[in-house]
């Protein structure tokens, strides 16, 4: 990975350990599906978008980075992953879009990484572009995770990749929904597992939905 992008990714705020970020980058680099774009659900401050964006540069494709930038449940005040300085004081709500833009600007990725600012459900209902890679790292509650799976995975092209973050087979390590949608993908018979690093799972679509 380009050393300056690797440094930018590691310096960015967010929730992507370096080894999993590198695995994400390498998966994105190896997708055999031509010029189709990639899309991530859940960008926060842009950390994973820099790993994926680095691969987008090398593959000459675009990454759509989808987030409403209001934070997940666990990012809200009183929850474990709340960062108070990310609250917009004028409205009293989380706003990670300014930091996301700064991260992507400073990494020099503004022509590769396109922010889609909105609710995954709303954007997903209108989406009809085939994807070479889909990265699911948005809402981790049962409803949002299963909905993201249902709405977005049909857009992954055959031979394209579905990458899911925060997959914890042991309930002691974390929440169930990302693990559940990982199981759903495998149970559908349309995906096979290609790799796993930490809580990151890389699946390849082998047949059409
Ligand atoms: N990939 C990021 C971490 C993502 S955290 C990193 O590398 O650091 C999860 C993100 O999902 C949050 O920013 C939150 O705003 C977003 N999110 C949660 N539910 C969403 C929804 N329904 N629609 C759009 N974005 C959502
Ligand atoms: Mg995550």
XYZ file of C-alpha atoms and ligand atoms in Angstrom:
236
model
C 0.000 0.000 0.000
C 1.203 3.511 -0.852
C 3.131 4.581 2.290
C 1.562 8.033 2.537
C -1.967 6.597 2.237
C -1.144 3.933 4.794
C 0.027 6.650 7.154
C -3.116 8.718 6.474
C -5.344 5.713 7.166
C -3.580 4.865 10.407
C -3.752 8.497 11.559
C -7.470 8.873 10.769
C -9.963 8.544 13.604
C -12.255 5.569 13.573
C -12.692 1.892 14.124
C -10.414 -0.101 11.838
C -7.309 -1.797 13.259
C -4.269 -1.584 10.944
C -4.149 -5.306 10.117
C -7.839 -5.402 9.204
C -7.468 -2.187 7.207
C -4.648 -3.728 5.203
C -6.744 -6.843 4.591
C -9.550 -4.587 3.358
C -7.139 -2.809 1.017
C -5.761 -6.089 -0.315
C -9.221 -7.538 -0.888
C -10.246 -4.407 -2.782
C -7.106 -4.569 -4.877
C -7.752 -8.148 -5.962
C -11.356 -7.831 -7.180
C -11.561 -9.168 -10.741
C -14.732 -7.271 -11.672
C -13.673 -4.629 -14.248
C -14.488 -0.973 -13.718
C -17.475 -1.377 -11.403
C -17.351 0.950 -8.387
C -17.032 -0.035 -4.734
C -19.347 1.090 -1.954
C -18.939 1.185 1.802
C -21.763 1.558 4.287
C -20.466 3.320 7.390
C -17.614 5.775 6.841
C -17.482 7.691 10.127
C -14.343 9.872 9.850
C -13.002 8.202 6.703
C -10.565 5.631 8.061
C -11.753 2.593 6.090
C -12.419 4.861 3.092
C -8.695 5.619 2.896
C -7.823 1.891 2.814
C -10.455 1.277 0.125
C -9.611 4.550 -1.631
C -5.965 3.493 -1.949
C -7.127 0.391 -3.833
C -9.559 2.510 -5.875
C -6.612 4.590 -7.128
C -4.674 1.504 -8.187
C -7.706 -0.109 -9.849
C -8.880 3.172 -11.372
C -12.391 2.900 -9.932
C -14.509 5.020 -7.602
C -15.491 4.356 -3.994
C -18.904 5.550 -2.828
C -18.745 6.224 0.907
C -22.241 6.120 2.384
C -23.053 7.476 5.839
C -25.663 9.800 7.350
C -22.810 11.021 9.549
C -25.021 11.131 12.629
C -23.363 8.111 14.215
C -24.639 4.665 15.095
C -26.463 3.870 18.311
C -23.189 3.105 20.096
C -21.760 6.522 19.087
C -24.528 8.485 20.807
C -24.038 10.307 24.147
C -23.938 7.868 27.057
C -22.859 4.922 24.872
C -19.498 3.197 24.810
C -18.171 4.662 21.556
C -19.257 8.289 21.956
C -16.713 10.984 21.070
C -18.056 14.277 22.499
C -15.937 16.534 20.278
C -17.789 15.183 17.228
C -21.079 16.717 18.355
C -22.208 19.791 16.373
C -22.940 22.203 19.242
C -25.434 24.189 17.155
C -27.801 21.235 16.852
C -26.580 18.913 19.590
C -26.121 15.983 17.215
C -23.101 14.033 16.043
C -21.615 15.215 12.751
C -18.667 13.264 11.342
C -18.925 14.735 7.839
C -16.434 17.607 8.416
C -13.766 15.194 9.678
C -14.565 12.720 6.890
C -13.997 15.464 4.311
C -10.769 16.522 5.973
C -9.481 12.930 6.030
C -10.238 12.393 2.335
C -8.848 15.793 1.361
C -5.616 15.322 3.276
C -5.169 11.848 1.782
C -5.522 13.340 -1.728
C -8.468 11.062 -2.504
C -11.189 13.582 -3.339
C -11.374 12.453 -6.978
C -11.761 8.768 -5.960
C -13.925 8.777 -2.866
C -17.428 10.181 -3.281
C -19.438 10.823 -0.121
C -23.085 9.776 -0.178
C -24.631 11.544 2.790
C -27.842 9.883 3.804
C -29.653 7.014 5.429
C -28.614 3.664 3.990
C -32.251 2.619 3.621
C -33.172 5.722 1.603
C -30.186 5.549 -0.736
C -30.445 1.774 -1.030
C -34.015 1.902 -2.283
C -32.862 3.920 -5.313
C -29.557 2.231 -6.008
C -29.105 0.258 -9.213
C -25.370 0.273 -9.933
C -23.483 -3.026 -9.873
C -20.651 -3.123 -7.352
C -17.256 -4.778 -7.527
C -17.041 -4.618 -3.729
C -19.519 -3.895 -0.951
C -18.181 -3.173 2.534
C -20.784 -3.350 5.306
C -19.779 -1.446 8.460
C -22.850 0.692 9.199
C -25.466 0.238 11.903
C -24.723 -2.897 13.934
C -28.186 -3.326 15.446
C -30.280 -6.222 14.211
C -32.655 -4.149 12.078
C -30.048 -1.977 10.274
C -27.585 -4.824 9.714
C -30.140 -7.205 8.212
C -31.674 -4.411 6.152
C -28.254 -3.444 4.768
C -27.699 -7.077 3.873
C -31.058 -7.378 2.102
C -30.935 -4.050 0.288
C -27.331 -3.881 -0.789
C -25.887 -7.373 -1.352
C -27.967 -7.971 -4.526
C -25.848 -5.225 -6.144
C -22.594 -7.149 -5.719
C -21.617 -8.529 -9.103
C -20.727 -12.153 -9.641
C -17.007 -12.526 -8.743
C -17.282 -9.304 -6.729
C -16.638 -9.145 -2.997
C -18.813 -8.697 0.054
C -16.737 -7.593 3.036
C -18.305 -7.447 6.484
C -16.753 -5.856 9.558
C -17.216 -6.690 13.249
C -18.047 -10.346 12.677
C -17.682 -12.069 16.052
C -18.463 -15.817 16.073
C -18.127 -15.774 19.889
C -20.882 -13.622 21.447
C -18.437 -12.703 24.243
C -16.434 -10.665 21.707
C -19.222 -8.449 20.362
C -22.718 -8.009 18.962
C -24.477 -10.672 16.859
C -25.952 -8.916 13.801
C -22.771 -8.644 11.692
C -22.108 -12.339 12.393
C -25.719 -13.153 11.492
C -25.539 -11.454 8.107
C -22.200 -13.159 7.438
C -23.984 -16.481 8.073
C -26.890 -15.425 5.871
C -24.503 -14.703 3.006
C -22.885 -18.138 3.306
C -26.238 -19.910 3.816
C -27.605 -18.290 0.642
C -25.157 -20.425 -1.335
C -24.254 -17.299 -3.353
C -21.057 -16.442 -1.476
C -17.923 -18.280 -0.428
C -15.458 -17.142 2.181
C -12.137 -15.911 0.817
C -10.410 -14.625 3.899
C -10.664 -13.471 7.488
C -8.497 -11.099 9.508
C -9.623 -10.116 12.983
C -13.344 -9.371 12.716
C -13.150 -8.726 8.964
C -14.662 -11.334 6.626
C -14.123 -11.357 2.875
C -16.702 -13.236 0.795
C -16.880 -13.685 -2.965
C -20.129 -13.827 -4.898
C -20.175 -17.038 -6.921
C -23.695 -16.829 -8.356
C -26.304 -14.191 -9.156
C -28.920 -13.306 -6.517
N -15.776 2.301 8.716
C -15.580 3.276 9.780
C -16.428 3.028 11.021
C -17.910 3.085 10.775
S -18.824 3.334 12.267
C -14.088 3.353 10.132
O -13.255 2.807 9.406
O -13.761 3.981 11.131
C -20.464 3.146 11.672
C -20.959 4.308 10.845
O -22.198 3.889 10.271
C -21.275 5.595 11.631
O -20.524 6.666 11.111
C -22.770 5.825 11.413
O -23.133 7.183 11.216
C -23.058 5.007 10.167
N -24.434 4.515 10.077
C -25.090 3.750 10.997
N -26.319 3.461 10.582
C -26.472 4.065 9.370
C -27.560 4.142 8.437
N -28.719 3.533 8.689
N -27.384 4.848 7.308
C -26.200 5.462 7.062
N -25.145 5.419 7.904
C -25.274 4.731 9.048
Mg -16.596 -1.655 12.233
